[in-house]
Tab-separated table of C-alpha atoms in Angstrom:
chain	number	residue	atom	x	y	z
M	124	MET	CA	-94.840	5.040	-92.914
M	125	ASN	CA	-92.314	3.539	-95.303
M	126	LEU	CA	-92.471	2.982	-99.046
M	127	GLU	CA	-93.160	-0.768	-98.796
M	128	MET	CA	-96.223	-0.139	-96.631
M	129	GLU	CA	-97.503	2.580	-98.966
M	130	ILE	CA	-97.100	0.236	-101.956
M	131	ALA	CA	-99.054	-2.489	-100.133
M	132	PHE	CA	-101.848	-0.024	-99.241
M	133	ASP	CA	-102.081	1.142	-102.862
M	134	ALA	CA	-102.158	-2.390	-104.273
M	135	ASP	CA	-104.922	-3.365	-101.851
M	136	GLY	CA	-106.888	-0.183	-102.536
M	137	ILE	CA	-106.854	-0.910	-106.264
M	138	ASN	CA	-107.077	-4.712	-106.413
M	139	GLY	CA	-108.364	-5.821	-102.986
M	140	SER	CA	-111.211	-8.341	-102.872
M	141	GLY	CA	-112.775	-7.092	-99.632
M	142	SER	CA	-112.225	-10.494	-98.000
M	143	ASN	CA	-109.299	-10.111	-95.566
M	144	GLN	CA	-108.199	-7.236	-97.812
M	145	CYS	CA	-109.334	-3.699	-98.466
M	146	ASP	CA	-112.368	-3.283	-100.704
M	147	GLY	CA	-110.521	-2.395	-103.892
M	148	ILE	CA	-111.838	-0.061	-106.563
M	149	LEU	CA	-111.812	-2.828	-109.187
M	150	ALA	CA	-114.007	-5.082	-107.011
M	151	HIS	CA	-116.432	-2.395	-105.830
M	152	ALA	CA	-119.985	-2.998	-107.064
M	153	ASP	CA	-120.867	0.708	-107.425
M	154	ALA	CA	-117.914	1.574	-109.686
M	155	ALA	CA	-118.880	1.904	-113.349
M	156	THR	CA	-117.147	-0.242	-115.950
M	157	VAL	CA	-116.061	0.317	-119.533
M	158	THR	CA	-115.774	-2.776	-121.724
M	159	ILE	CA	-112.615	-2.837	-123.833
M	160	THR	CA	-112.793	-5.739	-126.253
M	161	THR	CA	-109.040	-6.134	-126.782
M	162	ALA	CA	-107.025	-6.085	-123.563
M	163	GLY	CA	-104.764	-3.046	-123.401
M	164	ASN	CA	-106.308	-1.430	-126.502
M	165	VAL	CA	-107.686	1.718	-124.822
M	166	THR	CA	-109.030	4.324	-127.261
M	167	PHE	CA	-110.058	7.964	-126.931
M	168	ALA	CA	-113.703	6.829	-127.080
M	169	ASP	CA	-112.995	4.712	-123.958
M	170	VAL	CA	-111.459	7.738	-122.231
M	171	LEU	CA	-114.631	9.724	-122.946
M	172	GLU	CA	-116.777	6.855	-121.623
M	173	PHE	CA	-114.820	6.778	-118.333
M	174	GLU	CA	-115.497	10.484	-117.901
M	175	GLU	CA	-119.162	10.159	-118.879
M	176	ASP	CA	-119.690	7.368	-116.323
M	177	VAL	CA	-118.322	9.472	-113.473
M	178	GLU	CA	-120.148	12.618	-114.606
M	179	THR	CA	-123.462	10.723	-114.927
M	180	SER	CA	-123.018	9.723	-111.270
M	181	ASN	CA	-122.598	13.407	-110.329
M	182	ALA	CA	-119.060	12.682	-109.165
M	183	LEU	CA	-116.999	14.503	-111.826
M	184	GLU	CA	-114.749	16.837	-109.877
M	185	ASN	CA	-111.730	18.968	-110.712
M	186	ASN	CA	-109.468	16.559	-108.857
M	187	CYS	CA	-110.441	13.477	-110.912
M	188	CYS	CA	-107.509	11.669	-112.463
M	189	TYR	CA	-106.489	8.592	-114.413
M	190	LEU	CA	-104.529	5.667	-112.990
M	191	THR	CA	-103.156	3.029	-115.308
M	192	THR	CA	-100.196	0.754	-115.924
M	193	PRO	CA	-96.916	1.714	-117.606
M	194	ALA	CA	-97.922	-0.402	-120.653
M	195	ILE	CA	-101.205	1.483	-121.134
M	196	LYS	CA	-99.374	4.789	-120.589
M	197	LYS	CA	-96.953	3.814	-123.358
M	198	ARG	CA	-99.837	3.013	-125.716
M	199	LEU	CA	-101.653	6.275	-124.949
M	200	LYS	CA	-98.453	8.214	-125.686
M	201	GLN	CA	-98.310	6.592	-129.133
M	202	ILE	CA	-101.839	7.207	-130.441
M	203	THR	CA	-103.960	10.304	-131.062
M	204	GLU	CA	-107.654	10.867	-130.405
M	205	PHE	CA	-108.284	9.557	-133.920
M	206	GLY	CA	-106.398	6.297	-133.320
M	207	LEU	CA	-103.442	7.345	-135.469
M	208	VAL	CA	-99.961	6.338	-134.365
M	209	THR	CA	-98.009	9.488	-133.485
M	210	ALA	CA	-94.855	8.216	-135.224
M	211	GLU	CA	-96.784	7.990	-138.501
M	212	ILE	CA	-98.105	11.563	-138.368
M	213	GLY	CA	-94.830	13.210	-137.371
M	214	ASP	CA	-95.871	16.820	-136.832
M	215	ASN	CA	-99.029	16.069	-134.804
M	216	ALA	CA	-101.172	17.315	-137.696
M	217	HIS	CA	-103.966	15.093	-136.363
M	218	GLY	CA	-103.660	16.260	-132.775
M	219	PRO	CA	-101.474	15.347	-129.840
M	220	ALA	CA	-101.208	11.895	-128.341
M	221	ILE	CA	-103.922	10.917	-125.843
M	222	TRP	CA	-101.359	10.935	-122.985
M	223	THR	CA	-99.456	14.209	-122.939
M	224	THR	CA	-97.018	15.723	-120.505
M	225	THR	CA	-97.155	19.243	-119.124
M	226	MET	CA	-94.701	21.156	-116.971
M	227	VAL	CA	-95.787	21.907	-113.400
M	228	GLY	CA	-94.608	25.100	-111.710
M	229	ASN	CA	-91.091	26.459	-111.933
M	230	THR	CA	-89.319	23.321	-110.727
M	231	GLY	CA	-89.146	21.571	-114.082
M	232	GLU	CA	-91.379	18.718	-112.918
M	233	SER	CA	-93.683	17.163	-115.471
M	234	GLN	CA	-97.195	15.820	-115.059
M	235	GLY	CA	-99.019	13.275	-117.203
M	236	MET	CA	-102.343	14.443	-118.642
M	237	VAL	CA	-105.188	12.594	-120.365
M	238	ASN	CA	-107.929	14.797	-121.839
M	239	GLY	CA	-107.163	17.597	-119.371
M	240	TYR	CA	-107.045	15.386	-116.270
M	241	LYS	CA	-103.990	14.376	-114.261
M	242	ALA	CA	-102.720	10.907	-115.216
M	243	VAL	CA	-100.342	8.558	-113.390
M	244	SER	CA	-99.090	5.064	-114.035
M	245	SER	CA	-98.248	2.422	-111.466
M	246	ASN	CA	-97.172	-1.195	-111.305
M	247	GLN	CA	-99.733	-1.571	-108.496
M	248	ALA	CA	-102.571	-1.890	-110.986
M	249	ALA	CA	-103.134	-5.260	-112.666
M	250	ALA	CA	-102.136	-5.622	-116.321
M	251	ASN	CA	-104.246	-3.557	-118.758
M	252	THR	CA	-106.079	-1.706	-115.961
M	253	MET	CA	-107.287	1.857	-116.363
M	254	ILE	CA	-109.230	3.698	-113.671
M	255	PHE	CA	-110.716	7.206	-113.790
M	256	GLY	CA	-112.231	8.939	-110.821
M	257	SER	CA	-111.939	11.097	-107.762
M	258	PHE	CA	-109.542	9.230	-105.500
M	259	ASP	CA	-110.524	11.544	-102.645
M	260	TRP	CA	-113.532	9.219	-102.278
M	261	TYR	CA	-111.321	6.276	-101.293
M	262	TYR	CA	-110.796	6.100	-97.517
M	263	TYR	CA	-108.318	4.114	-95.450
M	264	ALA	CA	-108.758	3.444	-91.735
M	265	ILE	CA	-105.979	2.289	-89.425
M	266	PHE	CA	-107.109	0.398	-86.333
M	267	ASP	CA	-105.319	0.158	-82.989
M	268	GLY	CA	-102.245	2.043	-84.180
M	269	ALA	CA	-99.045	0.251	-85.070
M	270	GLU	CA	-97.504	-2.650	-83.183
M	271	ILE	CA	-93.727	-2.545	-83.306
M	272	THR	CA	-91.635	-5.438	-82.073
M	273	VAL	CA	-87.887	-5.322	-81.632
M	274	THR	CA	-85.644	-8.299	-82.240
M	275	GLU	CA	-82.227	-8.330	-80.655
M	276	ASP	CA	-79.909	-11.272	-81.076
M	277	ALA	CA	-76.192	-11.887	-80.949
M	278	GLY	CA	-75.764	-11.726	-84.728
M	279	LEU	CA	-77.462	-8.356	-84.919
M	280	ALA	CA	-75.593	-7.088	-81.868
M	281	GLN	CA	-72.253	-7.876	-83.509
M	282	ARG	CA	-73.278	-5.658	-86.418
M	283	ARG	CA	-74.625	-3.030	-83.997
M	284	SER	CA	-78.102	-3.551	-85.477
M	285	VAL	CA	-81.608	-3.921	-84.161
M	286	GLN	CA	-84.437	-5.404	-86.222
M	287	PHE	CA	-87.897	-3.795	-86.079
M	288	CYS	CA	-91.130	-5.430	-87.249
M	289	CYS	CA	-94.248	-3.313	-87.694
M	290	ASN	CA	-97.815	-4.655	-87.898
M	291	ILE	CA	-100.759	-2.416	-88.785
M	292	ASP	CA	-104.449	-3.341	-89.048
M	293	ILE	CA	-105.884	-1.384	-91.957
M	294	ASP	CA	-109.036	-1.349	-94.017
M	295	GLY	CA	-110.098	0.731	-96.976
M	296	LYS	CA	-112.951	1.188	-99.388
M	297	PRO	CA	-114.427	3.598	-101.879
M	298	VAL	CA	-117.006	5.502	-99.821
M	299	LYS	CA	-118.569	6.725	-103.060
M	300	GLY	CA	-118.065	3.910	-105.561
M	301	GLU	CA	-119.839	5.924	-108.269
M	302	ALA	CA	-116.866	8.289	-108.262
M	303	PHE	CA	-114.874	5.653	-110.188
M	304	SER	CA	-114.987	4.013	-113.590
M	305	HIS	CA	-112.619	1.257	-114.701
M	306	ASN	CA	-112.156	-1.034	-117.648
M	307	VAL	CA	-113.083	-4.690	-118.030
M	308	THR	CA	-112.080	-6.948	-120.910
């Protein structure tokens, strides 16, 4: 599978309407919602509400994580649990930013963290989106394998090239919608 296909699967799994698309997390009726009155203005209280929603549904697991956009990630790196801007407090006297980074293993790789849970950002999520949950409860199914067609023409032959086109029938849905909580504005 190539990167473009993986990006399309992710976008559909997050935003899909369920009509000729995957049943996306944001459209799933069983997923809990957190109302954020000002778009993009996520607070620590909202973070705690995401976690409470999933825990109330008996779906809080060690592998739960946050998914959001780069803009929300930037905001969460700039404010503390108390809503203070990190640049104003300097020495973190009022606690660390909501989004922190920790080192993983001996390889020097870093991992985003929000309140002790893994956190990632992606352009696949719509603007101002934040999702918390156990993504292990989202399933994809591929039907009938992949259909690959090959196009050969004189222009491609001169460049010693062959063009491949791949079609895949796929569907996806949260099999336990209660394992997710996302924001609405």
